[in-house]
């Protein structure tokens, strides 16, 4: 993957915190020396539970093009049921990475031309002490494990900062466990 | 208890200059002049387009000695909010804010902003001077024009609908003070302003304003006609203090007297009611009698 | 300090740094988060201001008008139909010469209902006597808000700081938040020449006659026409004041440039794209792509739309072969308002010199229709080859 | 530029009499007080002043005797109508010569 300019598309549901997750990654990227970071949520009438998308562009230089991502390097899917509702691989570059939160085994999926990484973030998050359904911090661990963008430490720090008033340790723990348990393959 | 204002106790300081553009015998000029005496020197005014815009002077001459902000027709009460907010930031807790709007500017186009300010509980006095029509634009029908009144845009049949009860609408906002007054009873107006000045939140005044050109009478009879509206029980002077309704002044005395002047006399004195049929007058008389029967019952 | 936040937060932070004393706002998408954020600052005690929950946009500006007349620094923000609902108040604020700053978070206007971005809302208020600034990124939003207060109070003219809904308002990117001390050094407390007060009573904005009239001291006062002329004259003079603002801002904050125009690779360009707001940054990507193909192009963002910097624009575009105006609004029945204004400026300054460029007009992104960078590049390229049409061309229209 | 001349650039009015001009010229009839009937005059002490209370144009003084500012009095007649002793009568303006009008 070209690490000068990275496009990550996040698929979640309204209220799942995909925007917060993308923002944590954006901040970590900026701190790591990426001058250009642009994170754009789905525009429009977002409703709780409905599928939503967020674009995250990371670049070594300032980004002038704020239009939505057409050919992502990575897609992050916060809920495996979204695979049935949305075309999550649309435009994904050949060899691109899919990060999937799923209770199912890695082997039960097959994505030709792409690299899949899975983890049961829902279960991991509960294990870390978070309420059921809070998956937006755990998924960051999986993203880092699969894409190896910024290093896990800066992301954990970012999570603790973002959640400083809302269980910072449990949130970073979820990401750390997910980082360790993510199954990635070709 | 607050002592009743008398002519001799009324402050002598005037806040309106002579030589205004108000029509000869303007009822508003009387209510405004006395109202400003009650409000006093430390007051800021807000005025939307209305007869008062003309009365208070055309640029660069002001007829009123108090600071005054002219505002758009629909924004009177919101402007009061803006002034109050600024006074708060300046630590000014003494200056009173008063809006003076006509009946069109209150019951029609200004109602939304007034309701908003009242709901927020902004601390000012709102005066609706009700001459029962858009007099400044040449006597058109407004929400408070009474049934049967001929106006420039109800030219032959008169207004077909009842007068909108704005004080009741404002009372529904749970205000600390709502008053119905008349230009013919300026001392009652003065008393009420003094009484509510330090009450919290929005205070609403509805003032009945005889208007010679709009109502069709010789200017010299303006006070008499205003008084007839009260003595016939057609327009009542009252106050609602924290939800408690009470007739005041001449209306209060009418309860003791148990005798109203027939409303026909009020209608006959004004050419705007010249097409009122005996049937409609009887109907209105009946409504008045029912209303007053209620007052009498409360008094028992 | 650099933070990553959305454009609405950039605006709110700017307002907080400027110590606005009275804030009034009514919710409308996509503006709402600006004033929500300000209500958080006020309720948390981080900002000392009166926050007024009005019942309409009309009243939001009414509160600002009255507060500003009484001497407070004020702020409101709106979008789309909210701005249209304010329209008479917008005109009033300019005629009353009140230095109100308002963010317009650009959104399409109805009918039919549409919550997405274009610029028809603020363009429809072009002729109201306000200064209009357009922002292309979050840094410009926060910087423009701060500059706007200084400029508005110097000129006694209200300012709209316009930025694209969603594309900027809801998008996160890094930007620098200036220190409070430096903002205080840049922007002194608001001290109007006159503020309503009982010790010095005046009657403001009453009926003003067609002709001049004697005042109470026996001096001749203006008529309505003089007052409106002076608004126009001062608005034109604001171009010079804006240059001062930019210079001072650069001195204190180390950021700034041309106060009116933001040019990219224009100097040696044969063809220059012109626009308002974020589309001009997107066009930079097209410029880079076309340059690689050997086509000499550049792009110029108009940051200051009213007063119109006609001389600066004509100077920048003199001798170009073509000017291609990309707009997210139009004067229905003719063409984009910016295209018309540009033609007028070019004609005024360059007619007869032989350096008059051909102006073409594209309409894009109406009602939030996605503007693909490839489509911009494609149309830009086509416009450098020949005159596409006399009428404005709508990009991406699916008819 | 700047705020120095701000007031001159707005509709900023300062107060004074006679915005409507010398409104006494609007008058068709002139109020004339018969001091022999006027209550404060008769009692020679502060009393009544109903004419002062109701005057829409602030042209009647609260003095003994009450004085009417004819430069601005529009001649509405409310004072005459409301006077409890009928001490004020409205007299046709035509009966006063210009000379008299100016003196009053």
PDB file of C-alpha atoms in Angstrom, chain B residues 47-203:
ATOM      1  CA  UNK B  47     -41.341  50.583  17.798  1.00  0.00           C
ATOM      2  CA  UNK B  48     -42.309  48.641  14.670  1.00  0.00           C
ATOM      3  CA  UNK B  49     -43.966  50.374  11.722  1.00  0.00           C
ATOM      4  CA  UNK B  50     -47.279  51.774  12.914  1.00  0.00           C
ATOM      5  CA  UNK B  51     -48.946  55.088  13.658  1.00  0.00           C
ATOM      6  CA  UNK B  52     -46.365  55.510  16.399  1.00  0.00           C
ATOM      7  CA  UNK B  53     -43.578  55.504  13.817  1.00  0.00           C
ATOM      8  CA  UNK B  54     -45.098  58.694  12.469  1.00  0.00           C
ATOM      9  CA  UNK B  55     -45.978  60.145  15.845  1.00  0.00           C
ATOM     10  CA  UNK B  56     -42.473  59.722  17.242  1.00  0.00           C
ATOM     11  CA  UNK B  57     -40.951  61.719  14.440  1.00  0.00           C
ATOM     12  CA  UNK B  58     -39.380  61.552  11.021  1.00  0.00           C
ATOM     13  CA  UNK B  59     -35.626  61.697  10.613  1.00  0.00           C
ATOM     14  CA  UNK B  60     -33.779  63.707  11.838  1.00  0.00           C
ATOM     15  CA  UNK B  61     -36.294  64.955  14.429  1.00  0.00           C
ATOM     16  CA  UNK B  62     -37.574  62.776  17.249  1.00  0.00           C
ATOM     17  CA  UNK B  63     -40.745  63.670  19.126  1.00  0.00           C
ATOM     18  CA  UNK B  64     -39.923  61.371  22.013  1.00  0.00           C
ATOM     19  CA  UNK B  65     -37.263  62.160  24.573  1.00  0.00           C
ATOM     20  CA  UNK B  66     -36.438  58.500  25.202  1.00  0.00           C
ATOM     21  CA  UNK B  67     -34.074  56.298  23.184  1.00  0.00           C
ATOM     22  CA  UNK B  68     -36.015  54.386  20.597  1.00  0.00           C
ATOM     23  CA  UNK B  69     -35.177  51.627  18.167  1.00  0.00           C
ATOM     24  CA  UNK B  70     -37.340  51.298  15.104  1.00  0.00           C
ATOM     25  CA  UNK B  71     -37.539  47.710  13.938  1.00  0.00           C
ATOM     26  CA  UNK B  72     -39.192  45.605  11.249  1.00  0.00           C
ATOM     27  CA  UNK B  73     -42.875  44.847  11.532  1.00  0.00           C
ATOM     28  CA  UNK B  74     -42.530  41.229  12.668  1.00  0.00           C
ATOM     29  CA  UNK B  75     -39.575  41.601  15.007  1.00  0.00           C
ATOM     30  CA  UNK B  76     -40.694  43.921  17.828  1.00  0.00           C
ATOM     31  CA  UNK B  77     -40.504  41.533  20.771  1.00  0.00           C
ATOM     32  CA  UNK B  78     -37.320  39.875  19.498  1.00  0.00           C
ATOM     33  CA  UNK B  79     -35.696  43.294  19.369  1.00  0.00           C
ATOM     34  CA  UNK B  80     -36.667  43.814  23.006  1.00  0.00           C
ATOM     35  CA  UNK B  81     -34.877  40.551  23.742  1.00  0.00           C
ATOM     36  CA  UNK B  82     -31.765  41.831  21.984  1.00  0.00           C
ATOM     37  CA  UNK B  83     -31.695  45.044  23.984  1.00  0.00           C
ATOM     38  CA  UNK B  84     -32.272  43.175  27.242  1.00  0.00           C
ATOM     39  CA  UNK B  85     -29.480  40.723  26.461  1.00  0.00           C
ATOM     40  CA  UNK B  86     -27.089  43.592  25.887  1.00  0.00           C
ATOM     41  CA  UNK B  87     -28.131  45.395  29.061  1.00  0.00           C
ATOM     42  CA  UNK B  88     -27.368  42.166  30.906  1.00  0.00           C
ATOM     43  CA  UNK B  89     -23.879  41.978  29.420  1.00  0.00           C
ATOM     44  CA  UNK B  90     -23.385  45.605  30.464  1.00  0.00           C
ATOM     45  CA  UNK B  91     -24.504  44.835  34.023  1.00  0.00           C
ATOM     46  CA  UNK B  92     -27.406  47.251  33.646  1.00  0.00           C
ATOM     47  CA  UNK B  93     -30.307  46.102  35.818  1.00  0.00           C
ATOM     48  CA  UNK B  94     -32.129  49.417  36.044  1.00  0.00           C
ATOM     49  CA  UNK B  95     -33.112  50.448  32.533  1.00  0.00           C
ATOM     50  CA  UNK B  96     -36.635  49.433  31.565  1.00  0.00           C
ATOM     51  CA  UNK B  97     -37.389  48.133  28.077  1.00  0.00           C
ATOM     52  CA  UNK B  98     -40.784  48.749  26.531  1.00  0.00           C
ATOM     53  CA  UNK B  99     -42.166  47.867  23.129  1.00  0.00           C
ATOM     54  CA  UNK B 100     -45.058  49.795  21.639  1.00  0.00           C
ATOM     55  CA  UNK B 101     -46.714  48.113  18.706  1.00  0.00           C
ATOM     56  CA  UNK B 102     -50.058  48.467  17.008  1.00  0.00           C
ATOM     57  CA  UNK B 103     -52.731  45.802  16.816  1.00  0.00           C
ATOM     58  CA  UNK B 104     -51.656  44.585  13.383  1.00  0.00           C
ATOM     59  CA  UNK B 105     -48.056  44.501  14.535  1.00  0.00           C
ATOM     60  CA  UNK B 106     -49.144  42.477  17.556  1.00  0.00           C
ATOM     61  CA  UNK B 107     -52.100  40.269  16.747  1.00  0.00           C
ATOM     62  CA  UNK B 108     -51.039  39.501  13.191  1.00  0.00           C
ATOM     63  CA  UNK B 109     -47.460  39.862  11.967  1.00  0.00           C
ATOM     64  CA  UNK B 110     -45.772  40.277  15.354  1.00  0.00           C
ATOM     65  CA  UNK B 111     -47.457  37.443  17.239  1.00  0.00           C
ATOM     66  CA  UNK B 112     -44.734  34.842  16.642  1.00  0.00           C
ATOM     67  CA  UNK B 113     -41.935  37.018  17.996  1.00  0.00           C
ATOM     68  CA  UNK B 114     -44.123  38.151  20.903  1.00  0.00           C
ATOM     69  CA  UNK B 115     -44.956  34.566  21.807  1.00  0.00           C
ATOM     70  CA  UNK B 116     -41.270  33.650  21.596  1.00  0.00           C
ATOM     71  CA  UNK B 117     -40.177  36.449  23.905  1.00  0.00           C
ATOM     72  CA  UNK B 118     -42.994  35.720  26.358  1.00  0.00           C
ATOM     73  CA  UNK B 119     -42.098  32.029  26.409  1.00  0.00           C
ATOM     74  CA  UNK B 120     -38.466  32.949  27.116  1.00  0.00           C
ATOM     75  CA  UNK B 121     -39.714  35.188  29.896  1.00  0.00           C
ATOM     76  CA  UNK B 122     -37.771  38.199  28.725  1.00  0.00           C
ATOM     77  CA  UNK B 123     -38.174  41.020  31.196  1.00  0.00           C
ATOM     78  CA  UNK B 124     -39.918  43.880  29.386  1.00  0.00           C
ATOM     79  CA  UNK B 125     -43.305  45.478  28.940  1.00  0.00           C
ATOM     80  CA  UNK B 126     -45.085  44.991  25.646  1.00  0.00           C
ATOM     81  CA  UNK B 127     -47.781  47.509  24.789  1.00  0.00           C
ATOM     82  CA  UNK B 128     -50.255  46.715  22.077  1.00  0.00           C
ATOM     83  CA  UNK B 129     -52.104  49.890  21.266  1.00  0.00           C
ATOM     84  CA  UNK B 130     -55.246  48.631  19.680  1.00  0.00           C
ATOM     85  CA  UNK B 131     -56.960  51.076  17.352  1.00  0.00           C
ATOM     86  CA  UNK B 132     -58.563  48.044  15.754  1.00  0.00           C
ATOM     87  CA  UNK B 133     -57.076  48.194  12.303  1.00  0.00           C
ATOM     88  CA  UNK B 134     -54.104  49.029  10.127  1.00  0.00           C
ATOM     89  CA  UNK B 135     -54.661  52.744  10.557  1.00  0.00           C
ATOM     90  CA  UNK B 136     -51.223  53.859   9.440  1.00  0.00           C
ATOM     91  CA  UNK B 137     -51.719  52.298   6.015  1.00  0.00           C
ATOM     92  CA  UNK B 138     -55.195  53.728   5.649  1.00  0.00           C
ATOM     93  CA  UNK B 139     -57.558  51.705   7.837  1.00  0.00           C
ATOM     94  CA  UNK B 140     -57.463  48.069   6.808  1.00  0.00           C
ATOM     95  CA  UNK B 141     -58.843  45.141   8.745  1.00  0.00           C
ATOM     96  CA  UNK B 142     -56.587  43.515  11.360  1.00  0.00           C
ATOM     97  CA  UNK B 143     -56.947  40.534  13.674  1.00  0.00           C
ATOM     98  CA  UNK B 144     -58.387  42.821  16.340  1.00  0.00           C
ATOM     99  CA  UNK B 145     -60.840  44.742  14.159  1.00  0.00           C
ATOM    100  CA  UNK B 146     -64.243  44.004  15.701  1.00  0.00           C
ATOM    101  CA  UNK B 147     -67.024  42.227  13.869  1.00  0.00           C
ATOM    102  CA  UNK B 148     -69.125  44.549  11.747  1.00  0.00           C
ATOM    103  CA  UNK B 149     -66.549  47.311  11.345  1.00  0.00           C
ATOM    104  CA  UNK B 150     -66.150  48.803   7.909  1.00  0.00           C
ATOM    105  CA  UNK B 151     -62.535  49.219   6.870  1.00  0.00           C
ATOM    106  CA  UNK B 152     -60.792  50.067   3.607  1.00  0.00           C
ATOM    107  CA  UNK B 153     -60.603  46.386   2.709  1.00  0.00           C
ATOM    108  CA  UNK B 154     -63.902  45.289   4.225  1.00  0.00           C
ATOM    109  CA  UNK B 155     -65.633  48.188   2.508  1.00  0.00           C
ATOM    110  CA  UNK B 156     -69.273  47.132   2.212  1.00  0.00           C
ATOM    111  CA  UNK B 157     -69.923  44.127   4.435  1.00  0.00           C
ATOM    112  CA  UNK B 158     -67.694  45.107   7.351  1.00  0.00           C
ATOM    113  CA  UNK B 159     -65.473  42.580   9.079  1.00  0.00           C
ATOM    114  CA  UNK B 160     -67.211  39.222   9.278  1.00  0.00           C
ATOM    115  CA  UNK B 161     -65.141  37.700  12.087  1.00  0.00           C
ATOM    116  CA  UNK B 162     -64.785  38.299  15.798  1.00  0.00           C
ATOM    117  CA  UNK B 163     -61.950  40.312  17.309  1.00  0.00           C
ATOM    118  CA  UNK B 164     -58.920  38.199  18.223  1.00  0.00           C
ATOM    119  CA  UNK B 165     -58.487  38.039  22.001  1.00  0.00           C
ATOM    120  CA  UNK B 166     -54.781  38.800  22.268  1.00  0.00           C
ATOM    121  CA  UNK B 167     -54.662  39.329  26.059  1.00  0.00           C
ATOM    122  CA  UNK B 168     -56.077  35.799  26.463  1.00  0.00           C
ATOM    123  CA  UNK B 169     -53.389  34.451  24.136  1.00  0.00           C
ATOM    124  CA  UNK B 170     -50.752  36.229  26.174  1.00  0.00           C
ATOM    125  CA  UNK B 171     -52.292  35.082  29.455  1.00  0.00           C
ATOM    126  CA  UNK B 172     -51.909  31.519  28.170  1.00  0.00           C
ATOM    127  CA  UNK B 173     -48.131  32.137  28.295  1.00  0.00           C
ATOM    128  CA  UNK B 174     -48.434  32.256  32.109  1.00  0.00           C
ATOM    129  CA  UNK B 175     -47.202  35.814  32.305  1.00  0.00           C
ATOM    130  CA  UNK B 176     -46.816  37.575  35.621  1.00  0.00           C
ATOM    131  CA  UNK B 177     -48.934  40.430  34.347  1.00  0.00           C
ATOM    132  CA  UNK B 178     -51.487  41.017  31.606  1.00  0.00           C
ATOM    133  CA  UNK B 179     -53.575  44.181  31.502  1.00  0.00           C
ATOM    134  CA  UNK B 180     -56.380  45.555  29.389  1.00  0.00           C
ATOM    135  CA  UNK B 181     -56.484  49.359  29.405  1.00  0.00           C
ATOM    136  CA  UNK B 182     -57.987  52.219  27.442  1.00  0.00           C
ATOM    137  CA  UNK B 183     -56.769  55.614  26.299  1.00  0.00           C
ATOM    138  CA  UNK B 184     -59.921  56.971  27.919  1.00  0.00           C
ATOM    139  CA  UNK B 185     -58.649  55.804  31.320  1.00  0.00           C
ATOM    140  CA  UNK B 186     -55.041  57.022  31.396  1.00  0.00           C
ATOM    141  CA  UNK B 187     -54.759  56.932  35.184  1.00  0.00           C
ATOM    142  CA  UNK B 188     -55.709  53.242  35.205  1.00  0.00           C
ATOM    143  CA  UNK B 189     -52.981  52.687  32.593  1.00  0.00           C
ATOM    144  CA  UNK B 190     -50.502  54.585  34.753  1.00  0.00           C
ATOM    145  CA  UNK B 191     -51.424  52.568  37.841  1.00  0.00           C
ATOM    146  CA  UNK B 192     -50.986  49.284  36.043  1.00  0.00           C
ATOM    147  CA  UNK B 193     -47.593  50.147  34.589  1.00  0.00           C
ATOM    148  CA  UNK B 194     -46.307  51.203  38.001  1.00  0.00           C
ATOM    149  CA  UNK B 195     -47.738  48.038  39.503  1.00  0.00           C
ATOM    150  CA  UNK B 196     -46.049  45.593  37.123  1.00  0.00           C
ATOM    151  CA  UNK B 197     -42.756  47.376  36.499  1.00  0.00           C
ATOM    152  CA  UNK B 198     -40.827  45.181  38.908  1.00  0.00           C
ATOM    153  CA  UNK B 199     -42.646  41.954  38.134  1.00  0.00           C
ATOM    154  CA  UNK B 200     -40.570  39.266  36.457  1.00  0.00           C
ATOM    155  CA  UNK B 201     -40.687  38.262  32.804  1.00  0.00           C
ATOM    156  CA  UNK B 202     -42.792  39.680  30.025  1.00  0.00           C
ATOM    157  CA  UNK B 203     -45.679  41.974  30.889  1.00  0.00           C
TER     158      UNK B 203
END
